[in-house]
GROMACS .gro file of C-alpha atoms in nm:
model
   65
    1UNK     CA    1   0.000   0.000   0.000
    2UNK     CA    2   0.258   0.216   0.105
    3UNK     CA    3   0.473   0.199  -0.241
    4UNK     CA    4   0.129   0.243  -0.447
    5UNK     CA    5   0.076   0.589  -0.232
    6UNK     CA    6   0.474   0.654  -0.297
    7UNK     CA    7   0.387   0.576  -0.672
    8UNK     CA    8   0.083   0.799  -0.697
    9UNK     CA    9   0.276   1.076  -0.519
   10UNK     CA   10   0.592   1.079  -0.732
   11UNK     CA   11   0.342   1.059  -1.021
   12UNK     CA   12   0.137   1.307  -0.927
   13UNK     CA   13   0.405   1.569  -0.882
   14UNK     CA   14   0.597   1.441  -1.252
   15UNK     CA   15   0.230   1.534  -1.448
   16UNK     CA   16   0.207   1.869  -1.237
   17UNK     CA   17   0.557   1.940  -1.329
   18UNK     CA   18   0.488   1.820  -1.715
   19UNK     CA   19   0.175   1.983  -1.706
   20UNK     CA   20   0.316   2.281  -1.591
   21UNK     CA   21   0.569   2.282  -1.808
   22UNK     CA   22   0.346   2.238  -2.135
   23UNK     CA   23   0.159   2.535  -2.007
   24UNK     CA   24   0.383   2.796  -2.008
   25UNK     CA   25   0.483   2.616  -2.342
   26UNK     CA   26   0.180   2.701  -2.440
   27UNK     CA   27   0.135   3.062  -2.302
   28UNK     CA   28   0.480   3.165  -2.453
   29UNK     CA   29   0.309   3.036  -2.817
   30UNK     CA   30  -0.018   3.238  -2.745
   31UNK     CA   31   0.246   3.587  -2.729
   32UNK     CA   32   0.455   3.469  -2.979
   33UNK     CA   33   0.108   3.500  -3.228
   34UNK     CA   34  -0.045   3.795  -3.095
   35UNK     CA   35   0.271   4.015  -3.093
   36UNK     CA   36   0.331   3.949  -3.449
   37UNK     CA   37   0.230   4.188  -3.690
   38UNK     CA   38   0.024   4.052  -3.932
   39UNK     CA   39  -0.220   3.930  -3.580
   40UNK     CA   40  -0.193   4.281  -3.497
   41UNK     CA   41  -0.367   4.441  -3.827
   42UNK     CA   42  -0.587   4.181  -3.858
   43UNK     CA   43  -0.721   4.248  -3.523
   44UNK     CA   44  -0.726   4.617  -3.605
   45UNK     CA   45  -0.918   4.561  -3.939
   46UNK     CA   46  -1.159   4.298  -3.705
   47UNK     CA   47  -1.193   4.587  -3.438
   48UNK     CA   48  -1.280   4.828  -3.731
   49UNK     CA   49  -1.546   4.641  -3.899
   50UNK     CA   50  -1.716   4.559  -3.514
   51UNK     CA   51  -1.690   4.915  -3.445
   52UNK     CA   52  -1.815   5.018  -3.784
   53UNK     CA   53  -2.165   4.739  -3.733
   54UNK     CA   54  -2.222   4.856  -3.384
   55UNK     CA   55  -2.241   5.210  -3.559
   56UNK     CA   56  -2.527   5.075  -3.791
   57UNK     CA   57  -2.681   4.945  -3.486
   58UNK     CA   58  -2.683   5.197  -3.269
   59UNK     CA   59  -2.812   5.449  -3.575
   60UNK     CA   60  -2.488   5.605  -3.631
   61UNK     CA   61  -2.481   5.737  -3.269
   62UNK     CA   62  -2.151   5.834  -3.127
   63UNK     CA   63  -2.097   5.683  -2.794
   64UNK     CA   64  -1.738   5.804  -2.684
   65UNK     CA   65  -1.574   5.501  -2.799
   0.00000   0.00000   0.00000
């Protein structure tokens, strides 16, 4: 019993370490795409054409935004 518990521990902290690991993996590729600068104008030309329908929506009224 005791070297199952000793098994699930040491296993337990490896896949939290992994996991961990694979996260920040993960985080660092998220930046990596949204700093780049064809992201960047495509989520300017994205912001423009929301901004530009909520316009229409809201009968052309200026809202401070």
């Amino acid at each position: 019993m005791v070297k199952f518990l000793v098994g699930v521990a040491v296993g337990y902290v490896l896949g939290t370490r992994a996991g961990h690991e694979r996260y920040e993996q993960l985080v660092r590729a998220y930046h990596r795409a949204a700093d780049h600068p064809a992201v960047q104008g495509a989520a300017g030309v994205a912001r423009a054409g929301v901004e530009g329908a909520l316009d229409k929506v809201r009968g052309g009224q200026n809202t401070g935004h």
